[in-house]
Tab-separated table of C-alpha atoms and ligand atoms in Angstrom:
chain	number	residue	atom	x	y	z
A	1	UNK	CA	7.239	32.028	3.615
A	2	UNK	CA	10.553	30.954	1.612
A	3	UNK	CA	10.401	28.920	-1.699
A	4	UNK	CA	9.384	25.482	-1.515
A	5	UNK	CA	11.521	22.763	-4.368
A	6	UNK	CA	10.272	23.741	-7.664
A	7	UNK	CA	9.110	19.844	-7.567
A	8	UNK	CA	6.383	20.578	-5.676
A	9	UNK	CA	4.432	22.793	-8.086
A	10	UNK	CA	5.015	19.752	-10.412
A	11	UNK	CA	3.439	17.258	-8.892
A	12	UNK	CA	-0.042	16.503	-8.339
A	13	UNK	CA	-1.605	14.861	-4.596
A	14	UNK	CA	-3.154	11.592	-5.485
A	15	UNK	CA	-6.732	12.223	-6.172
A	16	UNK	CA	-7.911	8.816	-5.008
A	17	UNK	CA	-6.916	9.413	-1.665
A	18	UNK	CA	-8.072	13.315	-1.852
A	19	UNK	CA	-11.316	12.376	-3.521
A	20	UNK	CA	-11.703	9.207	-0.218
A	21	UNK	CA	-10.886	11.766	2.300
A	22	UNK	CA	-13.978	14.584	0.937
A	23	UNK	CA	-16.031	11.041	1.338
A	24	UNK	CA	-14.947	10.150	4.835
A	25	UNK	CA	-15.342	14.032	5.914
A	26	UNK	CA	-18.853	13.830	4.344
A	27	UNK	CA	-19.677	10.712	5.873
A	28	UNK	CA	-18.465	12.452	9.572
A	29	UNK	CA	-21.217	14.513	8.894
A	30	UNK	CA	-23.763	12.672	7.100
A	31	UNK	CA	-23.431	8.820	8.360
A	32	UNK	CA	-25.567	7.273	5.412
A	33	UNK	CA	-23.006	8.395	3.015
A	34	UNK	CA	-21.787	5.235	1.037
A	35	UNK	CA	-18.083	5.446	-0.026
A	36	UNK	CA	-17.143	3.093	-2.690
A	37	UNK	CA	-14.015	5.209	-3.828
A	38	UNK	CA	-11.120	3.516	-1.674
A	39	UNK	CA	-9.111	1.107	-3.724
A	40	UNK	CA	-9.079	-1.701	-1.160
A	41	UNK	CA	-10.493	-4.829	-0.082
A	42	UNK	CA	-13.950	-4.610	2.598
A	43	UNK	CA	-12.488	-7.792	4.335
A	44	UNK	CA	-10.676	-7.921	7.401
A	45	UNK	CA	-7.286	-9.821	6.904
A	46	UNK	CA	-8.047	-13.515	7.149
A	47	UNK	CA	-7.313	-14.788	10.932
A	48	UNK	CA	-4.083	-16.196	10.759
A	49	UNK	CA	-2.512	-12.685	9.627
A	50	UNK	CA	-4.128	-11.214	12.910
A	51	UNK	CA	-2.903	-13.863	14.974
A	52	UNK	CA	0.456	-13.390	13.699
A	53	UNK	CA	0.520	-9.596	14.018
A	54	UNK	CA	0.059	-10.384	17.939
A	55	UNK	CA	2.216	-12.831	18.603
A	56	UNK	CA	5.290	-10.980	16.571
A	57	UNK	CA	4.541	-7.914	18.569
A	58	UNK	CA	4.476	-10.112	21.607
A	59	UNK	CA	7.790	-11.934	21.119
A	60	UNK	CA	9.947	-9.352	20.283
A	61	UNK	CA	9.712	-9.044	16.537
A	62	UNK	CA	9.947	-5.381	16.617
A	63	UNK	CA	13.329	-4.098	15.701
A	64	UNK	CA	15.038	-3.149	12.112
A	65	UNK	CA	14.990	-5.949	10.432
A	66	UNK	CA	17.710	-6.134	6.844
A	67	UNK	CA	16.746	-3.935	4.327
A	68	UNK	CA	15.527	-6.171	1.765
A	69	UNK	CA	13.539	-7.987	4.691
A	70	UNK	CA	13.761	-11.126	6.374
A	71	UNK	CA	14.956	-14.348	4.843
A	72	UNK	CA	11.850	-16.948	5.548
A	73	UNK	CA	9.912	-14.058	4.028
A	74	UNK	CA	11.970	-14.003	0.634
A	75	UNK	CA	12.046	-17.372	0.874
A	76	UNK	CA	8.289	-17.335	0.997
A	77	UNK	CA	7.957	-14.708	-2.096
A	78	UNK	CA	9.960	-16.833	-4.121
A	79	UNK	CA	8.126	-19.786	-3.475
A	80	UNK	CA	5.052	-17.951	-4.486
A	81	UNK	CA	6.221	-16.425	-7.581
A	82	UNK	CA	7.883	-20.196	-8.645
A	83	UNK	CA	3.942	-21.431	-8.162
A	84	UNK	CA	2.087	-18.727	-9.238
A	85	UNK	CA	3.895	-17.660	-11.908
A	86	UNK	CA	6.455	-20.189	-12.189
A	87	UNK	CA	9.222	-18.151	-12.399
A	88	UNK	CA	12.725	-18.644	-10.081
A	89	UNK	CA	14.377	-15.448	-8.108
A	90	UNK	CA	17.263	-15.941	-5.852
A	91	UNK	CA	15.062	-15.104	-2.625
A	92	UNK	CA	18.633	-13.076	-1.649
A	93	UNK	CA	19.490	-11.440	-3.936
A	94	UNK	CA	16.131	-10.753	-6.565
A	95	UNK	CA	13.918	-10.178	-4.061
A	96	UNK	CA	13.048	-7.264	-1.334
A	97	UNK	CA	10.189	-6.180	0.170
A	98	UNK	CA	8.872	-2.573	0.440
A	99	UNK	CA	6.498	-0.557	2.107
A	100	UNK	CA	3.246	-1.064	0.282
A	101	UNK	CA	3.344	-2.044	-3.698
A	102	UNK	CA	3.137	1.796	-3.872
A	103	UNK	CA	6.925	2.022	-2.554
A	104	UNK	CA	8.260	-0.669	-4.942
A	105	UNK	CA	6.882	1.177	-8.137
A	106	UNK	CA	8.883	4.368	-7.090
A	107	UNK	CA	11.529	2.166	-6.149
A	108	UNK	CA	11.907	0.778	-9.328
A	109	UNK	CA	11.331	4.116	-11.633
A	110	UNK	CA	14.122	5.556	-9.350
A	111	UNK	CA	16.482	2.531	-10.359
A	112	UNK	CA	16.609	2.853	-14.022
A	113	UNK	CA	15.092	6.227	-15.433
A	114	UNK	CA	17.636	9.280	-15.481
A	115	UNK	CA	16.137	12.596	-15.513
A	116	UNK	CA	14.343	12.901	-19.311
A	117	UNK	CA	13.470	9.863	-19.828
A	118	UNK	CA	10.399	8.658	-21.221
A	119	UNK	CA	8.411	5.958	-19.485
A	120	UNK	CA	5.593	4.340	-21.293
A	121	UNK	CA	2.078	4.725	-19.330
A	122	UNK	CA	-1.012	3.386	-20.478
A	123	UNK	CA	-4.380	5.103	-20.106
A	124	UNK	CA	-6.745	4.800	-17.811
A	125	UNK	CA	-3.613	4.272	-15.985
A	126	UNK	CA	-3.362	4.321	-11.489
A	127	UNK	CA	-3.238	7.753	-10.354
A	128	UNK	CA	0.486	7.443	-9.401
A	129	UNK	CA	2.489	6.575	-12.031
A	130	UNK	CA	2.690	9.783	-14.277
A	131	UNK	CA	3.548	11.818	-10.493
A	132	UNK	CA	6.280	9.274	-9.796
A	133	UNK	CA	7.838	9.144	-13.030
A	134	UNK	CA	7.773	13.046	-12.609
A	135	UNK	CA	9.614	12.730	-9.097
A	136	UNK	CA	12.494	10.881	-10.406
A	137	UNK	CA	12.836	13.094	-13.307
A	138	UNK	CA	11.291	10.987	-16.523
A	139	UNK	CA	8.760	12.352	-18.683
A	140	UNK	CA	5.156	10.330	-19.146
A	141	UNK	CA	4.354	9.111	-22.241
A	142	UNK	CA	0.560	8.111	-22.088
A	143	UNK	CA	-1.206	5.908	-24.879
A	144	UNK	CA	-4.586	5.177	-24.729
A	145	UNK	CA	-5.506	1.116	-23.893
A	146	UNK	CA	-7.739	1.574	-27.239
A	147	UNK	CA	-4.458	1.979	-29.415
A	148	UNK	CA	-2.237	-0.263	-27.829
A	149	UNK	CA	-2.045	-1.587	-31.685
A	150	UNK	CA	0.471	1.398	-31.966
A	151	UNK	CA	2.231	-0.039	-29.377
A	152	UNK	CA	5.186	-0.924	-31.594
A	153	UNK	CA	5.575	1.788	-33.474
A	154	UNK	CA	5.874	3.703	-30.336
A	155	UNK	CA	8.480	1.530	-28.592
A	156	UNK	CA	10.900	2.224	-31.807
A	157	UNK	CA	10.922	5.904	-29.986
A	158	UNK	CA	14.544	6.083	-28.553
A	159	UNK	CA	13.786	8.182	-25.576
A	160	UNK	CA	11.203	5.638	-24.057
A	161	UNK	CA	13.285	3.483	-21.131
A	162	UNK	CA	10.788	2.203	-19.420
A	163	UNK	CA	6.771	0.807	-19.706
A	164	UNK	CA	4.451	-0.042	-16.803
A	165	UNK	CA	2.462	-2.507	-17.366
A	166	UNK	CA	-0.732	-3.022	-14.802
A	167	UNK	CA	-2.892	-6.313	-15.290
A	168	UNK	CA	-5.385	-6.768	-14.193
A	169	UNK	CA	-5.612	-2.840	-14.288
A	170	UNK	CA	-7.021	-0.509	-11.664
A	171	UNK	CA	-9.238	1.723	-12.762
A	172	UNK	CA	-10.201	-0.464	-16.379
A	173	UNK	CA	-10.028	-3.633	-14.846
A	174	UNK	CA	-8.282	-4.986	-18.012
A	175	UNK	CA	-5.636	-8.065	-17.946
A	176	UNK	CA	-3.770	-8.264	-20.915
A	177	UNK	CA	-3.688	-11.941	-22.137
A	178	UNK	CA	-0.897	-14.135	-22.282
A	179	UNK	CA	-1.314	-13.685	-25.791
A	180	UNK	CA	-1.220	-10.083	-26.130
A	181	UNK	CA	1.790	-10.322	-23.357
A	182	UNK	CA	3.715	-12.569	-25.805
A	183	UNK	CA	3.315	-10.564	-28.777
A	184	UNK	CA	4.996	-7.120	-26.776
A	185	UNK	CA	7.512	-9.757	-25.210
A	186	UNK	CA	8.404	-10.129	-28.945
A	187	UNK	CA	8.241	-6.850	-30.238
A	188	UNK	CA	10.522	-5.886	-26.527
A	189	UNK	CA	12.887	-8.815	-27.414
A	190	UNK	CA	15.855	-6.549	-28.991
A	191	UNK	CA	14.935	-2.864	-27.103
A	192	UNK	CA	16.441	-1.852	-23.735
A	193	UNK	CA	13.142	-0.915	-22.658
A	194	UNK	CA	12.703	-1.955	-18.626
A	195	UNK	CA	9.040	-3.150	-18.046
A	196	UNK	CA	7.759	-2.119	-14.296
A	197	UNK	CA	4.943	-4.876	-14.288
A	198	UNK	CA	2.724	-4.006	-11.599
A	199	UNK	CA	0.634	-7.027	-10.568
A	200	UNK	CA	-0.785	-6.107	-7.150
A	201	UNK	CA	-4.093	-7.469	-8.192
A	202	UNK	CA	-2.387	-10.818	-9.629
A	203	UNK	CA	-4.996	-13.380	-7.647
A	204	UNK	CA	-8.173	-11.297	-8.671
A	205	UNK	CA	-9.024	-12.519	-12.048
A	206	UNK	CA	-12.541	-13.476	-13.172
A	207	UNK	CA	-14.386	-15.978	-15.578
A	208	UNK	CA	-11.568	-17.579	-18.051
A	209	UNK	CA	-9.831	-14.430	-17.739
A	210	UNK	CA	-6.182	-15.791	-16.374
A	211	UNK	CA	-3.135	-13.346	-15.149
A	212	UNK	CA	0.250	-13.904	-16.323
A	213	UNK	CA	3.518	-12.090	-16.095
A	214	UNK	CA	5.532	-10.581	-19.010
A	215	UNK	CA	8.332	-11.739	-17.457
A	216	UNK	CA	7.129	-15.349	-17.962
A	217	UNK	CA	8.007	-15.265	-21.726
A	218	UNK	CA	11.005	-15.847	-23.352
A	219	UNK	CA	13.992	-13.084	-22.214
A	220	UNK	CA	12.033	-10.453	-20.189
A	221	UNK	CA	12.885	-11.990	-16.705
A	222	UNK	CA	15.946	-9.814	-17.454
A	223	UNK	CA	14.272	-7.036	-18.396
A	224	UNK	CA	11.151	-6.743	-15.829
A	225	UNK	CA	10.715	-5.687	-12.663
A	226	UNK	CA	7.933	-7.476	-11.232
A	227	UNK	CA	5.664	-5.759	-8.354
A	228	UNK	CA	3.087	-7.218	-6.457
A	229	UNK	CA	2.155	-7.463	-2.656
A	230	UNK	CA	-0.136	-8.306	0.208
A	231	UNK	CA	-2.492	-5.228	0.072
A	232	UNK	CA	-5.012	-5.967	-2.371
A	233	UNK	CA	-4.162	-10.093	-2.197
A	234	UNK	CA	-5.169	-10.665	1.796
A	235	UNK	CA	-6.740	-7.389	2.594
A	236	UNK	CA	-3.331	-6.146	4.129
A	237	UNK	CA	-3.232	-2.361	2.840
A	238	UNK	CA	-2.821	-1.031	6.531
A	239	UNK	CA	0.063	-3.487	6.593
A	240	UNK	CA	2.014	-2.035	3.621
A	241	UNK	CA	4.028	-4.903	2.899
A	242	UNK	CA	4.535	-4.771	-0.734
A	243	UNK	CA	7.355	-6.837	-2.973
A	244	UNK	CA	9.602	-6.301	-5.793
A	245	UNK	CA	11.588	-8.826	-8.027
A	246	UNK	CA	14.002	-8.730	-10.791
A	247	UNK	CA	17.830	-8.557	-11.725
A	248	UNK	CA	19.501	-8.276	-8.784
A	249	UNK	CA	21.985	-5.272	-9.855
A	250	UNK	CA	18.082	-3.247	-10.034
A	251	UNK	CA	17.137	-5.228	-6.718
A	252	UNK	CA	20.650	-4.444	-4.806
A	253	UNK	CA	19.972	-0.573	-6.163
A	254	UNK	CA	16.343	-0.459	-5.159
A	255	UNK	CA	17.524	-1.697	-2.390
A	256	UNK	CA	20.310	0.673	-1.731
A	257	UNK	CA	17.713	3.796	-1.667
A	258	UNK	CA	15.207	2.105	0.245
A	259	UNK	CA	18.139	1.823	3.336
A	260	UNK	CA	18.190	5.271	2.667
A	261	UNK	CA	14.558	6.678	2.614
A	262	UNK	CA	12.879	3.790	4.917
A	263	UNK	CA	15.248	1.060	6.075
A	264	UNK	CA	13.094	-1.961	6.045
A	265	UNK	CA	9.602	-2.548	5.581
A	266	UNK	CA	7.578	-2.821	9.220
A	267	UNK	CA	8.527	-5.883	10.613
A	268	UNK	CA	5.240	-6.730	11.918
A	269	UNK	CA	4.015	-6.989	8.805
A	270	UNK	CA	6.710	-8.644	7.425
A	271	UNK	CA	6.083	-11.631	9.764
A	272	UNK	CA	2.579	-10.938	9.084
A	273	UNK	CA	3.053	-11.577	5.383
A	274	UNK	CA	4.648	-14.495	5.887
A	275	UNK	CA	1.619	-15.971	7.304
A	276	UNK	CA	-0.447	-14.696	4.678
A	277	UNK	CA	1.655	-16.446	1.719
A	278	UNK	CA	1.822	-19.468	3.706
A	279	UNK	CA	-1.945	-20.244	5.271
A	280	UNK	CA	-3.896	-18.143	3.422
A	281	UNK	CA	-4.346	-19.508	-0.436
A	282	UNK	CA	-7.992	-20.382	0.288
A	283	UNK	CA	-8.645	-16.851	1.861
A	284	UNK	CA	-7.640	-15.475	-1.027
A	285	UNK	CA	-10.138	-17.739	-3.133
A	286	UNK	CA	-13.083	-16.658	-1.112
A	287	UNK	CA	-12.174	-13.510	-1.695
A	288	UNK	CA	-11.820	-13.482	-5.307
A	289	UNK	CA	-15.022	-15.473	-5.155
A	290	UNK	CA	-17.223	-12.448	-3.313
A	291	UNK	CA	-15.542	-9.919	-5.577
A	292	UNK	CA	-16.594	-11.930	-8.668
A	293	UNK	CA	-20.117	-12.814	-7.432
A	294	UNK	CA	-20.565	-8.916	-7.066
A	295	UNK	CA	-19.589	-8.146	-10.304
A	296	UNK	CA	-21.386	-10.894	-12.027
A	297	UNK	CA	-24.615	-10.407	-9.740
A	298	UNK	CA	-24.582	-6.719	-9.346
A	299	UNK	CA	-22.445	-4.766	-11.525
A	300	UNK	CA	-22.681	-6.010	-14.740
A	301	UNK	CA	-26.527	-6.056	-14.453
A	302	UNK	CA	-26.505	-2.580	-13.320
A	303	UNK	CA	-25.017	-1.338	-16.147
A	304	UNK	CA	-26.013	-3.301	-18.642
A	305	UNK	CA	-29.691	-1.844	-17.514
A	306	UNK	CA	-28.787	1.602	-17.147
A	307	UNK	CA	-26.952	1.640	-20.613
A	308	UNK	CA	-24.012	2.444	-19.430
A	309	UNK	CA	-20.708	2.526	-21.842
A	310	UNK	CA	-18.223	0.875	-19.220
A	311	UNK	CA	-14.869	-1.443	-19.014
A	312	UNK	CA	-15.557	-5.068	-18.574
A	313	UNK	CA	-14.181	-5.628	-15.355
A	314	UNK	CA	-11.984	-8.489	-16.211
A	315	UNK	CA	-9.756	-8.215	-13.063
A	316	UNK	CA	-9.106	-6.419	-9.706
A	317	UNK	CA	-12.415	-4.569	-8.559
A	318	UNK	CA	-13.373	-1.574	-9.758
A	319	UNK	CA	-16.136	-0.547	-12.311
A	320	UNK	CA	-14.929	2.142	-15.013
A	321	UNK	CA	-17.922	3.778	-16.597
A	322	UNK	CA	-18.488	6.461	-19.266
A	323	UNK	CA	-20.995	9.271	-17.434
A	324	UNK	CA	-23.689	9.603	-20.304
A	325	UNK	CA	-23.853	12.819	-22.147
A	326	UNK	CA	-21.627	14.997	-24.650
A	327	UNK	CA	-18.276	16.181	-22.881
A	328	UNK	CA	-19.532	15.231	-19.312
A	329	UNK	CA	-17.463	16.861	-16.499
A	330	UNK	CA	-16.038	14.098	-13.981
A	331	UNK	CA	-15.056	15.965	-11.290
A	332	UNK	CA	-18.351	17.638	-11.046
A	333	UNK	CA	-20.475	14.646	-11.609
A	334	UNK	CA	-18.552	13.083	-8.727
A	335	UNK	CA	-18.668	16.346	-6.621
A	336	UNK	CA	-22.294	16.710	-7.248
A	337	UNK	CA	-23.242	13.127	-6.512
A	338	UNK	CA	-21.356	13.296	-3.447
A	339	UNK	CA	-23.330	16.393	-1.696
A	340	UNK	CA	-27.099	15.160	-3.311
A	341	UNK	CA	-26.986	11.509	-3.499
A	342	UNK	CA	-24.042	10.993	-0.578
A	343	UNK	CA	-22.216	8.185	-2.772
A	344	UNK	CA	-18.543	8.957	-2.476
A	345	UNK	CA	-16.914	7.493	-6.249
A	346	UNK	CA	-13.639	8.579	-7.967
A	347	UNK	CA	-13.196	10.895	-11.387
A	348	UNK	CA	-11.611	9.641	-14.276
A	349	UNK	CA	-9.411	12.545	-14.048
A	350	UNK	CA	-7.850	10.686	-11.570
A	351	UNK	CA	-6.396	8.108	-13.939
A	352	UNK	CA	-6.154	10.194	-17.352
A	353	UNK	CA	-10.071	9.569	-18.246
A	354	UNK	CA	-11.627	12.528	-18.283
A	355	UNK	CA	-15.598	11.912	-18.580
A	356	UNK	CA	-15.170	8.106	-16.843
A	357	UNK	CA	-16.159	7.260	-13.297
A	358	UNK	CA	-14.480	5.008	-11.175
A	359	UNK	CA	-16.680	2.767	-8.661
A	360	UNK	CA	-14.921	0.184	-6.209
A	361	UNK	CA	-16.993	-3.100	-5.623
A	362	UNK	CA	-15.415	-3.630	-2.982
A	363	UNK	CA	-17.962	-3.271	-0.625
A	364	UNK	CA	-20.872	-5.368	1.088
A	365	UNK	CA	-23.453	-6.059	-1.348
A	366	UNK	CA	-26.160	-4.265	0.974
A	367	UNK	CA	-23.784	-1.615	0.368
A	368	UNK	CA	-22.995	-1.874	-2.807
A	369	UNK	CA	-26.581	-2.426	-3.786
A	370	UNK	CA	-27.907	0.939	-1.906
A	371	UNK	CA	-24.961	2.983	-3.806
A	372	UNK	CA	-25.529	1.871	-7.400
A	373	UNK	CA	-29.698	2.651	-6.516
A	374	UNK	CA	-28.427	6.082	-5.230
A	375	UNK	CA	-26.545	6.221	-8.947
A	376	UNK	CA	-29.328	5.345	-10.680
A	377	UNK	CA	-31.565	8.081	-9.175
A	378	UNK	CA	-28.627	10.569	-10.088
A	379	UNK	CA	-28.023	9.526	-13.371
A	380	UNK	CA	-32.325	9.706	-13.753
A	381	UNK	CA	-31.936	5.721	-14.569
B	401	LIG	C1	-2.489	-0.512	-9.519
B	401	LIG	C2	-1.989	-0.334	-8.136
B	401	LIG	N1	-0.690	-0.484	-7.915
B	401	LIG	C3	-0.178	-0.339	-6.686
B	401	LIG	C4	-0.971	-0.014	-5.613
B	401	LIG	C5	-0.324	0.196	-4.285
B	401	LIG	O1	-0.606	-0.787	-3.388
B	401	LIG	P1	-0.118	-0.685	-1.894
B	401	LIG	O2	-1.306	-0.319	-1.090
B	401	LIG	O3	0.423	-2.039	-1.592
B	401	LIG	O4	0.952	0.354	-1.800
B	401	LIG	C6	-2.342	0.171	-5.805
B	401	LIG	C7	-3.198	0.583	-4.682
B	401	LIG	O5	-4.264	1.117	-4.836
B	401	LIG	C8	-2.860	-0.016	-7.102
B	401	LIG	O6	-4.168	0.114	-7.327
């Protein structure tokens, strides 16, 4: 066989989706297997998506559309963003869409790192960014969420060009307050640092938990690339219709190597988004709403009981837990628990946690109820 790119041996496959398929392939087998590893919504897309997904199929809507996507979409993204977040993009210029949120992120890296760069990841961080930053040629630098204190002294470092932020934060579940946000707006103020703020999970905040934007404070809209999307918001990850905003010289160059690699995002989805952001607000609610009455009814009384170190899910919907023990092994806990108990969850590994377990909740609650009994038993609970 000739060489492969020496790229190749550099870069990892995500683990997630490795870790989802061994579930699925289990599950083939063994149909009581319960797979709460898959970082995405149980719901179907709310009605008005599916009807929309028809009908632009059925009228035509089915060719190239512009690169950045089409204009009553934009349109529709800004309007958003100015009510969510209350922030103004020119919808032609600051705004594109991509295929999935995932697309955006390496969209943006590839717009402003140059090979040896540093870019700022923090820890538990998603699986992807320290294998994208290595495919455009930067170098991660990881700090743990527990010291973000040294934060500062960090940024001084001259080689770091970029951070990605993540609130609310898959695997921790963390959002980082608009106080916290303020005070690294402040300490960002006079650095050419870029901040990649991936917000996918923006609408799924719980209790008086509340999710803002860095680029809401004062001189980061400049400076920020903001990321979000319909996957995780309307249960839409099929759909991949993600979208990016931000100066438009980093919008007309993500754009420029998106015509190259994918040309426009599907444009069934595109019109299919457009329902979403304009029928679906209360969707979205209901959503949030089951996510949050699962966490407050079944997750954080699960581990509260077993004793269980974990994250407080503050956002998004995922679990992070400590497995109990000195220097526990993830990948075998999760392996192991797999083939006995036939629970399908993700290692910390997978997110630069090493000992943690990741657990989606977003799953029925029969479901979700059965698997965290089946964890129990495992963990002898
Ligand atoms: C933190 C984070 N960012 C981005 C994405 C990518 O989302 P999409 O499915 O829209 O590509 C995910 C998906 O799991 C995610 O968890």
């Amino acid at each position: 066989m000739m060489e492969l790119a020496k790229l190749v041996g550099k870069i990892q496959e995500s683990v997630t989706m490795a870790f989802d398929k061994k579930a699925k392939d289990m599950k083939a087998s063994f149909p009581e297997t319960i797979i709460l590893a898959a970082g995405e919504p149980d719901f179907a897309p709310p009605q008005v998506v599916i009807e929309a997904t028809a009908e632009a199929a059925k009228t035509g809507k089915t060719k190239y559309t512009p690169v950045k996507g089409i204009v009553p979409l934009l349109q529709a993204i800004g309007k958003h963003i100015k009510t969510s977040r209350g922030l103004e993009y020119d919808p032609v210029t600051q705004i594109m869409t991509t295929n999935g949120g995932k697309e955006g992120i390496f969209l943006a890296l590839a717009a402003v790192v140059n090979p040896g760069d540093e870019v700022l990841i923090i820890k538990p961080y998603w699986t992807s960014y320290p294998e994208m930053v290595k495919l455009v040629g930067g170098i991660p630098y990881f700090v743990d969420a527990k010291d973000l204190g040294k934060i500062v002294g960090i940024l001084e470092h001259s080689q770091i060009k970029a951070i990605i932020l993540n609130s609310p934060s898959n695997p921790s579940g963390m959002v980082i307050s608009p106080s916290e946000l303020k005070k690294l707006a402040q300490v960002l103020a006079d650095k050419n640092i870029w901040v990649i703020s991936d917000e996918i999970y923006s609408p799924i905040v719980y209790g008086a938990n509340v999710h803002a934007s860095i680029a809401q404070f004062p001189g980061m809209q400049e400076k920020t690339i903001l990321l979000d999307g319909a996957s995780k918001a309307y249960a839409m990850t099929g759909y991949r219709l993600g979208y990016a905003l931000g100066p438009k010289e980093v919008i007309a160059a993500m754009a420029k190597f998106k015509s190259q690699i994918s040309s426009c995002a599907s444009s069934i989805s595109q019109y299919a988004a457009l329902a979403a952001l304009e029928n679906c607000t209360e969707d979205v609610k209901k959503m949030k709403a089951a996510y949050e009455n699962r966490r407050n009814g079944i997750i954080v009384p699960f581990a509260k009981a077993a004793g269980l170190e974990y994250m407080e899910p503050q956002g998004a919907f995922y679990f992070f837990f400590k497995i109990p023990g000195e220097n526990p092994d993830d990948l075998k806990f999760c392996e192991d628990l797999l083939e006995q108990e036939k629970l399908g969850l993700v290692p910390g590994m997978a997110f630069g946690y090493p000992g943690w377990v990741r657990l989606s909740f977003a799953a029925s609650p029969g479901e979700l109820a059965e698997g965290l009994s089946r964890l129990a038993r495992f963990l002898g609970k």
